[in-house]
Rosetta silent file (secondary structure, phi, psi, omega in degrees, C-alpha in Angstrom):
SEQUENCE: MEIILPVTLIITMALFAASSSIAQNLFVAAQGNIIEMTPGGMQSTFASGLGTPSQLAFNRGGNLFVVTTDGNVYEYTPGGEQSILVSGLSSPQALAFDNSGNLYVSQFNGDIIEIASNGTQSTFEFGLSDPVGLAFDNQGDLFVANKHNNSIIEINPNGSKSTVASGLNGPLALAFDSSGDLFVGNTGGNIIEIAANGQQSTFASGLDGIVGLAFDEAGNLFEADENSGNIYEFTPDGTRTNFASGLNYAGLSFQFLPGLQAITTNQNFQVTVSMPSPYYPTILQASTNLINWCNLSTNTTPFTFTDSASSQLPARFFRACTGP
SCORE:     score description
SCORE:     0.000 S_00000001
   1 L     0.000  140.096 -174.497  -56.276   10.587   59.754 S_00000001
   2 L   -87.158  125.822  163.530  -53.659   10.709   57.165 S_00000001
   3 E   -92.752  104.073 -164.986  -49.944   10.883   58.078 S_00000001
   4 E   -86.774  137.477 -176.091  -47.411   12.279   55.803 S_00000001
   5 L   -87.623  145.866  173.760  -44.078   10.611   55.973 S_00000001
   6 L   -59.239  158.173  178.160  -40.471   12.424   55.553 S_00000001
   7 L  -129.456  137.693  154.225  -39.533   12.232   52.159 S_00000001
   8 L  -139.170  137.623 -155.323  -36.359   12.344   50.480 S_00000001
   9 L  -127.545  146.641  177.522  -36.313   12.286   46.836 S_00000001
  10 L  -113.361   95.160  159.526  -33.353   12.268   44.050 S_00000001
  11 L  -123.525  152.832 -169.131  -35.351   13.179   40.875 S_00000001
  12 L   -84.172   91.685 -173.189  -34.810   14.511   37.742 S_00000001
  13 L    89.861    7.587 -174.707  -36.745   17.954   37.807 S_00000001
  14 L  -139.698  118.806  170.578  -38.849   16.990   41.023 S_00000001
  15 L  -117.440  116.163  167.055  -37.940   17.763   44.611 S_00000001
  16 L  -165.675  125.591 -175.745  -40.061   17.540   47.519 S_00000001
  17 L  -113.513  146.771 -163.427  -39.813   16.963   51.184 S_00000001
  18 L  -132.144  119.147 -179.721  -42.732   16.658   53.671 S_00000001
  19 L   -60.789  153.371 -158.753  -42.795   17.403   57.089 S_00000001
  20 L  -106.872  135.436 -173.133  -43.149   14.541   59.593 S_00000001
  21 L  -125.849   -0.150  162.804  -45.676   13.872   62.391 S_00000001
  22 L   -67.069  120.261 -178.558  -44.486   10.473   63.412 S_00000001
  23 L   -70.702  150.201 -169.301  -42.642   10.599   66.670 S_00000001
  24 L  -101.834  139.613  151.500  -38.957    9.511   66.898 S_00000001
  25 L   -86.730  139.313 -169.154  -37.875    7.373   69.753 S_00000001
  26 E   -89.681  137.643 -173.964  -34.669    7.994   71.522 S_00000001
  27 E  -113.335  145.857 -165.389  -32.207    5.087   71.766 S_00000001
  28 E  -151.390  125.027  172.820  -29.778    5.302   74.708 S_00000001
  29 E   -99.379  148.702 -165.185  -26.952    2.746   75.816 S_00000001
  30 E  -143.022  116.399  170.149  -26.900    2.329   79.401 S_00000001
  31 L    22.588   76.368  169.512  -25.022   -0.047   81.808 S_00000001
  32 L    78.833  -15.092 -161.627  -25.037   -3.028   79.361 S_00000001
  33 E  -118.600  170.150  164.683  -28.370   -2.371   77.986 S_00000001
  34 E  -133.622  107.752  157.312  -29.838   -0.026   75.111 S_00000001
  35 E   -71.085  123.084  167.228  -33.029    1.553   76.189 S_00000001
  36 E   -88.544  122.415 -159.379  -35.458    2.909   73.941 S_00000001
  37 E  -120.017  111.242  158.689  -37.300    5.914   75.282 S_00000001
  38 L   -54.149  146.189  179.136  -40.704    7.494   73.699 S_00000001
  39 L   -44.649  -30.369 -173.261  -41.107   11.083   73.096 S_00000001
  40 L   -92.991   10.763  171.669  -43.370   10.901   76.452 S_00000001
  41 L    62.571   30.001  163.460  -40.208    9.498   78.240 S_00000001
  42 L   -76.079  129.290 -172.572  -41.654    5.709   78.611 S_00000001
  43 E  -102.207  133.650  173.421  -38.826    3.566   78.898 S_00000001
  44 E  -139.202  167.350  177.420  -38.459   -0.153   77.489 S_00000001
  45 E  -106.563  132.710 -169.671  -35.183   -2.220   77.056 S_00000001
  46 E   -93.730  -46.915 -173.557  -34.483   -2.908   73.270 S_00000001
  47 E  -149.735  146.546 -177.744  -31.195   -4.899   73.879 S_00000001
  48 L  -143.843 -178.546 -167.642  -29.185   -6.028   77.180 S_00000001
  49 L    63.946   19.289 -177.107  -26.218   -7.921   77.750 S_00000001
  50 L  -102.413   29.065  177.860  -23.544   -6.084   75.895 S_00000001
  51 L    55.219  -88.892 -169.174  -21.197   -5.470   78.482 S_00000001
  52 L  -131.171   65.658  170.396  -19.887   -1.792   77.968 S_00000001
  53 E   -57.669  136.596 -175.495  -21.870   -0.016   75.092 S_00000001
  54 E  -111.319  -72.907 -174.560  -20.570    3.317   74.275 S_00000001
  55 E  -112.836  157.043 -172.904  -21.889    4.867   71.038 S_00000001
  56 E  -121.877  140.804  175.764  -25.411    4.320   68.732 S_00000001
  57 E  -150.995  131.866  156.410  -25.836    4.912   65.112 S_00000001
  58 E   -83.414  146.374  155.320  -28.855    4.229   62.838 S_00000001
  59 L  -101.721 -161.707  172.647  -28.350    3.646   59.021 S_00000001
  60 L   -69.010  -27.979 -176.333  -30.809    4.347   56.363 S_00000001
  61 L   -96.996   -9.728  160.055  -32.486    1.183   56.397 S_00000001
  62 L   108.351   16.849  170.637  -33.679    1.704   60.302 S_00000001
  63 L   -98.135  139.175  173.875  -30.917   -0.738   61.600 S_00000001
  64 E   -75.568  138.791  160.303  -29.132    0.061   64.916 S_00000001
  65 E  -125.561  150.241 -151.067  -25.353   -0.279   65.476 S_00000001
  66 E  -147.298  131.976  172.461  -23.802   -0.187   68.760 S_00000001
  67 E  -113.357  144.728 -177.604  -20.112   -0.392   69.549 S_00000001
  68 E  -130.649  162.322 -169.693  -18.966   -1.623   72.796 S_00000001
  69 L   -83.159   16.376 -173.726  -15.407   -1.365   74.389 S_00000001
  70 L   -90.813  -18.963 -171.896  -14.777   -5.327   74.224 S_00000001
  71 L   102.814   45.953  174.932  -14.039   -4.556   70.498 S_00000001
  72 E  -120.694  157.830  166.216  -17.565   -5.353   68.865 S_00000001
  73 E  -136.268  105.317 -179.022  -19.616   -3.511   66.534 S_00000001
  74 E   -89.281  162.637  179.332  -23.186   -5.075   66.887 S_00000001
  75 E  -140.803  125.146  171.172  -26.138   -4.585   64.457 S_00000001
  76 E   -97.815  131.604  173.797  -29.772   -4.447   65.445 S_00000001
  77 L   -87.849  170.856 -178.385  -32.522   -4.910   62.851 S_00000001
  78 L   -46.311  -42.639 -173.454  -35.761   -2.837   63.827 S_00000001
  79 L   -69.402   -0.983  178.344  -37.336   -5.881   65.179 S_00000001
  80 L    91.524    9.245 -179.981  -34.299   -6.485   67.782 S_00000001
  81 L   -65.927  148.027  175.817  -32.350   -9.284   65.753 S_00000001
  82 E  -125.826  153.538 -174.657  -28.855   -9.016   66.716 S_00000001
  83 E  -151.967  141.746  160.797  -25.490   -9.878   64.650 S_00000001
  84 E   -89.344  115.825  176.049  -21.946   -8.949   65.162 S_00000001
  85 E   -65.386  -71.313 -161.425  -20.900   -6.589   62.109 S_00000001
  86 E  -125.291  124.058 -178.807  -17.509   -6.283   63.196 S_00000001
  87 E  -142.339  156.062 -176.057  -15.036   -7.909   66.213 S_00000001
  88 L    92.529   12.684 -176.154  -11.650   -7.925   67.609 S_00000001
  89 L   -77.670 -177.372 -173.105  -11.165   -3.797   67.059 S_00000001
  90 L  -102.840   88.452 -177.350   -8.948   -2.007   69.633 S_00000001
  91 L    55.129   72.653 -179.374  -11.609   -0.515   72.249 S_00000001
  92 E   -75.052  139.390 -162.818  -13.939    1.040   69.678 S_00000001
  93 E   -92.571  -59.087 -143.446  -15.126    4.674   70.758 S_00000001
  94 E  -172.305  145.855 -176.793  -17.761    6.052   68.145 S_00000001
  95 E  -135.682  169.221 -178.827  -19.131    5.438   65.071 S_00000001
  96 E  -167.233  150.221  175.393  -20.927    7.420   62.393 S_00000001
  97 E   -95.732  124.247  174.454  -22.529    6.872   58.862 S_00000001
  98 L   -87.005  159.072 -172.882  -21.648    8.879   55.573 S_00000001
  99 L   -66.761  -16.455  174.878  -24.418    9.567   53.007 S_00000001
 100 L   -81.823   11.408 -159.209  -23.195    6.617   51.156 S_00000001
 101 L    70.105    1.797  177.471  -23.948    4.412   53.795 S_00000001
 102 L   -75.952  127.835  178.582  -20.528    3.561   54.831 S_00000001
 103 E   -93.345  126.046 -158.240  -19.578    3.095   58.764 S_00000001
 104 E  -113.394  124.294  177.743  -16.702    4.983   60.196 S_00000001
 105 E  -132.804  124.048  173.998  -15.727    3.403   63.591 S_00000001
 106 E  -102.676  144.449  179.517  -12.937    5.043   65.807 S_00000001
 107 E  -102.237  173.670  172.238  -10.715    3.386   68.245 S_00000001
 108 L   -68.725  -36.334 -167.831   -8.939    4.024   71.211 S_00000001
 109 L   -68.998  -19.288 -157.271   -5.534    3.417   69.404 S_00000001
 110 L   111.685  -23.106 -172.603   -6.184    6.423   67.014 S_00000001
 111 L   -96.002  158.586 -176.984   -7.294    4.992   64.056 S_00000001
 112 E  -109.207  123.023  175.441  -10.508    5.422   62.154 S_00000001
 113 E  -102.702  162.241 -168.148  -11.811    2.407   60.236 S_00000001
 114 E  -138.452  119.543 -177.853  -13.969    2.627   57.322 S_00000001
 115 E  -122.093  122.608 -175.095  -16.596   -0.497   56.535 S_00000001
 116 L   -68.849  154.730  177.460  -18.098   -0.302   53.271 S_00000001
 117 L   -76.378   11.269  156.912  -21.803   -1.373   52.757 S_00000001
 118 L   -90.735  -20.357 -177.713  -20.534   -4.511   51.259 S_00000001
 119 L   117.607   -1.918  178.953  -18.597   -5.250   54.293 S_00000001
 120 L   -70.787  136.756 -167.209  -15.124   -4.342   53.076 S_00000001
 121 E  -119.547  153.137  171.791  -12.754   -2.751   56.142 S_00000001
 122 E  -161.747  157.693 -178.605   -9.992   -0.245   55.553 S_00000001
 123 E   -90.580  100.778 -170.309   -8.112    2.274   57.407 S_00000001
 124 E   -88.260   -4.034 -155.648   -9.539    5.832   56.554 S_00000001
 125 E  -172.890  142.148 -175.475   -7.518    7.684   59.410 S_00000001
 126 L  -164.599  147.972  170.644   -4.849    6.644   61.871 S_00000001
 127 L    98.168    1.020  175.766   -2.519    8.783   64.632 S_00000001
 128 L   -73.522  144.549 -178.637   -5.461   10.729   66.458 S_00000001
 129 L  -109.491  105.263 -176.815   -5.443   11.065   70.081 S_00000001
 130 L    51.039   76.381 -177.309   -8.320    9.357   71.391 S_00000001
 131 E   -87.673   88.700 -171.303  -10.801   10.071   68.829 S_00000001
 132 E  -100.461   -3.578  176.906  -14.468    9.555   71.008 S_00000001
 133 E  -151.892  160.732 -164.061  -16.856   11.068   69.068 S_00000001
 134 E  -141.867  139.901  162.451  -17.491   11.237   65.087 S_00000001
 135 E  -172.053  147.946  176.244  -20.254   12.959   63.105 S_00000001
 136 E   -85.172  151.816  152.125  -20.696   13.996   59.173 S_00000001
 137 E  -117.952  155.757  176.493  -21.768   17.192   57.851 S_00000001
 138 L   -15.386  -50.407 -165.974  -23.710   17.756   54.748 S_00000001
 139 L   -78.865    2.514 -167.827  -20.977   18.108   52.865 S_00000001
 140 L    52.646   28.752  162.364  -19.588   14.434   53.674 S_00000001
 141 E   -79.240  160.376  176.377  -16.718   15.797   55.887 S_00000001
 142 E  -109.772  121.540 -179.231  -15.936   13.781   59.134 S_00000001
 143 E   -93.232  153.439  174.888  -15.634   15.816   62.191 S_00000001
 144 E  -140.269  133.894  175.545  -13.881   13.936   64.893 S_00000001
 145 E   -95.895  115.708  167.604  -13.350   14.996   68.691 S_00000001
 146 E   -88.433  100.891 -177.626   -9.821   14.260   69.939 S_00000001
 147 L   -61.936  -42.845 -173.356  -10.342   14.097   73.441 S_00000001
 148 L   -91.624  -16.615  149.498   -6.873   14.271   74.857 S_00000001
 149 L   -70.555    0.368  171.817   -5.595   17.048   72.578 S_00000001
 150 L    49.206   56.394  173.432   -8.831   18.969   73.290 S_00000001
 151 E  -154.633  163.366  166.314   -9.668   19.586   69.411 S_00000001
 152 E  -107.475  106.493 -172.580  -11.816   19.035   66.498 S_00000001
 153 E   -96.205  140.398  169.558  -10.703   17.742   63.481 S_00000001
 154 E  -121.985  135.600 -171.852  -12.349   17.705   60.091 S_00000001
 155 E  -112.857  140.723  171.753  -11.402   15.208   57.653 S_00000001
 156 L  -105.003  161.500 -170.194  -12.424   15.396   53.888 S_00000001
 157 L   -58.480  -30.298 -168.129  -13.288   12.397   51.957 S_00000001
 158 L   -91.627   21.161  172.371  -10.121   12.737   49.982 S_00000001
 159 L    79.856   -0.640  175.502   -8.236   12.187   53.648 S_00000001
 160 L   -82.945  178.290 -155.540   -6.979   15.797   54.124 S_00000001
 161 E  -132.213  155.812  167.109   -7.256   17.122   57.546 S_00000001
 162 E  -159.074  168.598  178.936   -7.522   20.811   59.310 S_00000001
 163 E  -114.473  137.706  177.695   -8.295   21.643   63.002 S_00000001
 164 E  -104.863  -33.315  170.395  -11.684   23.424   63.555 S_00000001
 165 E  -145.979  157.538 -166.727  -11.333   23.867   67.100 S_00000001
 166 E  -145.117  154.152  174.724   -8.602   23.881   69.776 S_00000001
 167 L    81.831   16.661  161.187   -8.430   24.690   73.585 S_00000001
 168 L   -51.136 -170.792 -179.753  -11.497   22.517   74.461 S_00000001
 169 L  -143.122   68.447 -169.914  -12.110   20.516   77.607 S_00000001
 170 L    47.888   78.114  167.662  -11.876   16.869   76.652 S_00000001
 171 E   -51.557  129.016  175.974  -14.283   16.898   73.747 S_00000001
 172 E  -147.944  -57.773 -163.566  -16.380   13.817   73.306 S_00000001
 173 E   -98.394  137.700 -179.228  -19.787   13.829   71.937 S_00000001
 174 L  -112.462  169.279  169.266  -20.453   15.724   68.666 S_00000001
 175 L  -179.727  155.018 -167.407  -23.795   16.243   66.793 S_00000001
 176 E  -115.390  143.749  163.434  -24.714   18.490   63.735 S_00000001
 177 L  -100.939 -172.372 -164.992  -28.003   20.424   63.898 S_00000001
 178 L   -81.724  -13.287  169.499  -30.222   20.997   60.840 S_00000001
 179 L   -94.718    2.121 -173.103  -28.476   24.405   59.726 S_00000001
 180 L    98.468  -20.717  176.632  -24.971   22.937   59.852 S_00000001
 181 L   -63.142  127.859  179.504  -23.957   23.997   63.331 S_00000001
 182 E   -79.349  127.355 -174.238  -21.692   21.792   65.235 S_00000001
 183 E  -113.326  109.117  179.437  -22.479   20.856   68.866 S_00000001
 184 E  -110.209  149.188  171.412  -19.500   19.523   71.132 S_00000001
 185 E  -112.699  114.510 -161.202  -19.791   18.285   74.387 S_00000001
 186 E   -98.870  117.753 -178.934  -17.352   18.920   76.587 S_00000001
 187 L   -57.523   14.685  165.089  -16.692   16.497   79.659 S_00000001
 188 L   -99.289   -9.968  160.234  -16.001   19.421   81.659 S_00000001
 189 L   138.287  -26.152  170.373  -19.430   20.298   81.610 S_00000001
 190 L  -107.721  150.768  177.530  -20.300   22.677   78.623 S_00000001
 191 E  -103.446  110.170 -173.926  -21.771   22.380   75.125 S_00000001
 192 E   -84.110  142.751  169.622  -20.080   24.450   72.724 S_00000001
 193 E   -98.628  128.477  172.975  -21.975   25.542   69.463 S_00000001
 194 E  -117.273  121.232 -175.709  -19.419   26.042   66.175 S_00000001
 195 L   -85.198  167.960 -177.540  -21.102   27.882   63.617 S_00000001
 196 L   -67.662  -33.182 -176.400  -20.292   27.102   59.694 S_00000001
 197 L  -101.335   15.986  149.813  -18.031   29.993   59.706 S_00000001
 198 L   101.197   -0.566  171.536  -16.149   28.822   62.799 S_00000001
 199 L   -77.580  143.033 -169.515  -17.433   31.095   65.394 S_00000001
 200 E  -109.127  155.590  176.832  -17.732   29.463   68.867 S_00000001
 201 E  -155.383  155.829 -174.795  -20.428   30.148   71.541 S_00000001
 202 E   -98.550  112.843  167.044  -21.181   28.547   74.599 S_00000001
 203 E   -58.733  -65.048 -165.755  -24.885   26.857   74.231 S_00000001
 204 E  -143.375  149.502 -179.211  -25.165   25.247   77.749 S_00000001
 205 L  -154.236  157.920  173.607  -22.790   24.862   81.099 S_00000001
 206 L    97.911   17.564  178.951  -23.179   23.674   84.438 S_00000001
 207 L   -91.601  164.367 -161.860  -23.501   19.781   83.171 S_00000001
 208 L  -131.425   88.087 -177.211  -21.902   16.847   84.639 S_00000001
 209 L    86.639   62.204 -178.220  -20.045   14.185   82.416 S_00000001
 210 E   -80.573  113.645 -179.754  -21.287   14.798   78.616 S_00000001
 211 E  -123.763   -4.078 -172.506  -21.195   11.500   76.894 S_00000001
 212 E  -159.244  116.904  165.943  -23.772   11.659   74.507 S_00000001
 213 E  -114.191  175.574 -163.605  -25.734   14.177   72.056 S_00000001
 214 E  -176.114  124.576  159.907  -28.565   13.775   69.714 S_00000001
 215 E  -109.682  140.757  178.403  -31.373   16.067   67.751 S_00000001
 216 L   -77.512 -166.548 -176.221  -34.603   15.056   67.060 S_00000001
 217 L   -68.478  -35.689 -166.082  -36.423   15.944   63.847 S_00000001
 218 L   -88.189   -6.757  178.816  -38.068   19.326   65.632 S_00000001
 219 L    89.531   16.343  174.528  -34.449   20.513   66.392 S_00000001
 220 L   -93.312  134.005 -174.954  -34.343   19.824   69.934 S_00000001
 221 E   -92.427  127.578  173.673  -30.960   18.715   71.363 S_00000001
 222 E  -103.688  136.721 -149.798  -30.578   15.972   73.839 S_00000001
 223 E  -144.915  133.069  178.575  -27.550   15.398   76.163 S_00000001
 224 E   -96.929  133.128 -179.626  -26.633   12.528   78.157 S_00000001
 225 E  -117.968  108.455 -174.775  -24.906   13.052   81.685 S_00000001
 226 L   -63.962  -55.181 -159.827  -22.701   10.287   82.784 S_00000001
 227 L   -75.446  -33.733 -173.133  -22.062   11.519   86.427 S_00000001
 228 L   -96.748   -6.053  174.128  -25.405   12.772   87.117 S_00000001
 229 L    70.184   20.639  176.569  -27.508    9.984   85.223 S_00000001
 230 E  -105.285  168.769  141.506  -29.966   12.531   83.216 S_00000001
 231 E   -98.945  110.643  177.401  -30.930   13.114   79.934 S_00000001
 232 E  -114.847  137.256  171.371  -31.753   16.887   79.524 S_00000001
 233 E   -95.127  107.069  176.396  -33.479   17.995   76.522 S_00000001
 234 E   -78.530  135.150  147.139  -32.762   21.887   75.022 S_00000001
 235 L   -68.737  164.198 -176.931  -35.030   23.620   72.930 S_00000001
 236 L   -59.737  -30.478 -172.520  -33.342   25.318   69.893 S_00000001
 237 L   -77.269   -8.964  179.138  -33.613   28.656   72.126 S_00000001
 238 L   108.135  -14.636 -171.442  -31.419   26.854   75.084 S_00000001
 239 L   -56.608  148.211 -175.540  -34.523   26.031   77.531 S_00000001
 240 E  -116.136  112.521  168.983  -33.270   23.178   79.523 S_00000001
 241 E  -112.341  174.446 -178.137  -35.831   20.556   80.763 S_00000001
 242 E  -106.877  117.045  165.787  -34.973   16.918   82.475 S_00000001
 243 E   -77.349  -37.039  174.992  -35.882   14.275   80.337 S_00000001
 244 E  -163.093  149.479  174.166  -34.819   11.071   82.066 S_00000001
 245 L  -124.518  178.648  147.485  -32.917   10.057   85.282 S_00000001
 246 L    93.621   11.153  169.053  -31.450    7.134   87.189 S_00000001
 247 L  -129.966  161.958 -179.728  -29.303    5.547   84.787 S_00000001
 248 L   -92.867   91.142 -177.786  -25.434    5.718   83.774 S_00000001
 249 E   -68.963  155.017  166.709  -25.910    6.980   80.216 S_00000001
 250 E  -127.809 -109.453  175.960  -23.651    6.826   77.461 S_00000001
 251 E   -54.183  157.123  161.328  -24.298    7.221   73.508 S_00000001
 252 E  -124.217  163.504  165.752  -27.679    8.623   72.155 S_00000001
 253 E   179.560  140.251  169.420  -29.458    8.287   68.756 S_00000001
 254 E   -87.041  142.283 -164.986  -32.790    8.483   67.148 S_00000001
 255 L   -59.069  164.166  171.769  -34.378    5.955   65.455 S_00000001
 256 L   -86.557  123.017 -169.899  -34.471    6.557   61.809 S_00000001
 257 L   -85.492  159.049 -173.339  -37.692    7.634   60.573 S_00000001
 258 L   -73.084  149.527  165.279  -39.517    5.912   57.297 S_00000001
 259 E  -167.390 -162.864 -161.793  -39.097    7.972   53.988 S_00000001
 260 E  -145.735  155.191 -175.113  -38.537    7.170   50.452 S_00000001
 261 E  -140.491  133.260  174.430  -35.773    7.719   47.949 S_00000001
 262 L  -122.188  154.104 -176.093  -36.365    7.720   44.140 S_00000001
 263 L  -145.958  158.280  169.435  -34.179    7.475   40.833 S_00000001
 264 E   -99.900  144.204 -178.960  -34.653    7.480   37.381 S_00000001
 265 E  -151.047  125.026 -177.884  -33.962    4.424   35.434 S_00000001
 266 L    52.528   48.216  177.340  -34.662    3.970   31.676 S_00000001
 267 L    78.309    7.423  177.959  -37.178    7.201   31.350 S_00000001
 268 E  -100.285  142.391  144.196  -38.977    5.255   34.695 S_00000001
 269 E   -78.758  103.978 -178.819  -39.045    6.267   38.171 S_00000001
 270 E   -73.068   82.323 -154.006  -37.885    3.617   40.745 S_00000001
 271 E   -90.631  127.103  170.869  -39.414    4.962   44.057 S_00000001
 272 E  -127.403  120.721 -165.497  -38.098    2.701   47.143 S_00000001
 273 E   -99.684  137.854  179.428  -40.260    3.338   50.304 S_00000001
 274 E  -146.790  148.995 -176.707  -38.469    2.217   53.841 S_00000001
 275 L  -161.638  153.402  167.024  -39.903    2.512   57.458 S_00000001
 276 L   -69.317  160.284  166.287  -38.661    0.792   61.009 S_00000001
 277 L   -77.493  142.845  -19.001  -40.591   -2.028   62.477 S_00000001
 278 L   -50.022  128.499  159.882  -43.692   -1.566   63.755 S_00000001
 279 L   -78.275  149.923 -174.879  -44.776   -1.090   60.049 S_00000001
 280 L   -90.796  138.736  163.039  -47.475    1.198   58.800 S_00000001
 281 L   -68.652  132.387  170.504  -49.798    0.380   55.762 S_00000001
 282 E  -139.683  141.875 -169.231  -48.112    3.076   53.723 S_00000001
 283 E  -114.249  124.886  168.377  -49.516    4.362   50.554 S_00000001
 284 E  -103.577  145.803  173.504  -47.112    5.767   48.115 S_00000001
 285 E  -123.314  172.299 -173.694  -48.414    8.711   45.787 S_00000001
 286 E  -153.586  147.224 -175.255  -47.658   10.905   42.923 S_00000001
 287 E  -138.445  149.603  149.886  -48.526   14.714   41.775 S_00000001
 288 L   -82.718  -28.586 -164.732  -47.918   16.659   39.119 S_00000001
 289 L  -136.549    3.183  177.576  -48.697   19.914   40.700 S_00000001
 290 L    75.349   25.086 -168.025  -48.453   19.192   44.720 S_00000001
 291 L  -124.526  -60.868 -167.003  -52.292   19.636   44.688 S_00000001
 292 L  -102.227  131.652  179.005  -53.826   16.830   43.217 S_00000001
 293 L  -127.681  156.939 -176.733  -52.335   13.137   44.336 S_00000001
 294 E  -130.488  131.995  142.575  -52.927    9.570   42.940 S_00000001
 295 E   -19.690  123.203  179.194  -52.266    6.480   44.582 S_00000001
 296 E  -118.121  -58.788  178.139  -49.612    4.425   43.219 S_00000001
 297 E  -138.687  151.666  168.045  -48.961    1.509   45.563 S_00000001
 298 E  -109.903  149.595  179.873  -49.812    0.294   49.058 S_00000001
 299 E  -175.405  137.839  167.570  -47.606   -2.033   51.493 S_00000001
 300 L   -86.723   -4.251  172.366  -47.279   -2.636   54.660 S_00000001
 301 L  -112.363  159.602  167.517  -43.391   -3.521   54.477 S_00000001
 302 L   -66.533  140.765 -157.551  -40.717   -1.612   52.818 S_00000001
 303 L  -143.369  176.439 -179.871  -41.159   -2.020   49.098 S_00000001
 304 E  -122.795  112.245 -176.382  -39.921   -0.767   45.608 S_00000001
 305 E  -130.809  121.982  168.073  -42.272    0.822   42.772 S_00000001
 306 E   -86.521   98.451 -153.085  -41.625    1.456   39.477 S_00000001
 307 E  -100.409  108.768 -169.241  -43.468    4.137   38.011 S_00000001
 308 H   -67.999  -17.535 -158.714  -43.802    3.949   34.117 S_00000001
 309 H   -93.477    7.871 -165.845  -45.630    7.153   33.720 S_00000001
 310 H   -73.968  -49.349 -167.618  -42.441    9.314   34.361 S_00000001
 311 H   -55.613  -17.832  178.827  -41.753    9.530   30.485 S_00000001
 312 H   -94.124  -17.766 -174.187  -45.028   11.491   30.138 S_00000001
 313 L  -139.009   83.328  164.319  -44.513   13.538   33.151 S_00000001
 314 L   -44.766  -39.984 -179.009  -41.002   14.832   33.321 S_00000001
 315 L  -109.676  112.091 -154.847  -41.758   16.786   36.825 S_00000001
 316 L  -142.804  134.287 -171.386  -43.143   14.121   38.849 S_00000001
 317 E  -130.227  126.296 -176.712  -43.556   14.687   42.599 S_00000001
 318 E  -105.610  138.831  178.571  -43.618   11.642   45.084 S_00000001
 319 E  -149.171  155.461  166.520  -45.065   11.294   48.913 S_00000001
 320 E  -126.416  157.467  172.675  -45.584    8.403   51.212 S_00000001
 321 E  -164.290  157.638  175.400  -48.343    8.475   53.770 S_00000001
 322 E  -101.490  136.360 -169.206  -50.036    6.287   56.092 S_00000001
 323 L   -79.643 -175.973 -172.578  -53.791    5.691   55.779 S_00000001
 324 L   -72.847    0.000    0.000  -56.483    5.994   58.448 S_00000001
């Protein structure tokens, strides 16, 4: 059976996105460990011995990043190889990647540092009030949960700030859905949905210490309850089920799925195919009409392919799929 992988293309006169049928695993910070959970709820330990991990985030390459309250940011390859990206921070609280692959880390002292993809560090913002939650929207604006003053702050890439919401009850966890609505987990026990026009509504209530929120590819929201030890799954209409229990949970993040990106270079299309481990035999295909597809290249690890036919085919579509 052929499985179409998710596609993200940046191509002159050609744009195509395919739906995914490859399941995402959920990664959870819990009691010094990183737990990996399949969609069916099966659990395994991805990493251990971390002290107190708080929040998680995947980059576009499929590597997992973890902040721990002892001042470190750890990076894990899909195969589980560990390295320390940054150390000596002031009780790091949360982390998030922007669309350019830069990592932002908030600290208990009120600062947010930016770590560029080349490793350069700079202070992006300072003087906040316990910024314990971070999330980027599709426009590249950073949203910050200021726990101690019960507000959500929006920071533009140029550094200008505005207050999106106030009067909340200890906001901690943030997550955007696919339509751009912001979901805020209050430690008081409810999840607030903030629409793009600023209108607020209560999405869920009666929870117990919300410390993590994450959306899967299907638009279901997962919430980690610190005090009850449960992870709840909410469908888009708000129906709740118990996904997992029995651990002291913190941050949540879904595995970054395989995908591809293409750019034009000297009248050619250069297509990069990425995928997390375990690797699947992956076929890169092209089409001019979205009906007839031809195979361009096959590989079992991430690869880059240069399609020199693009000068004759200005409208060129690409997709990645796994073979039988």
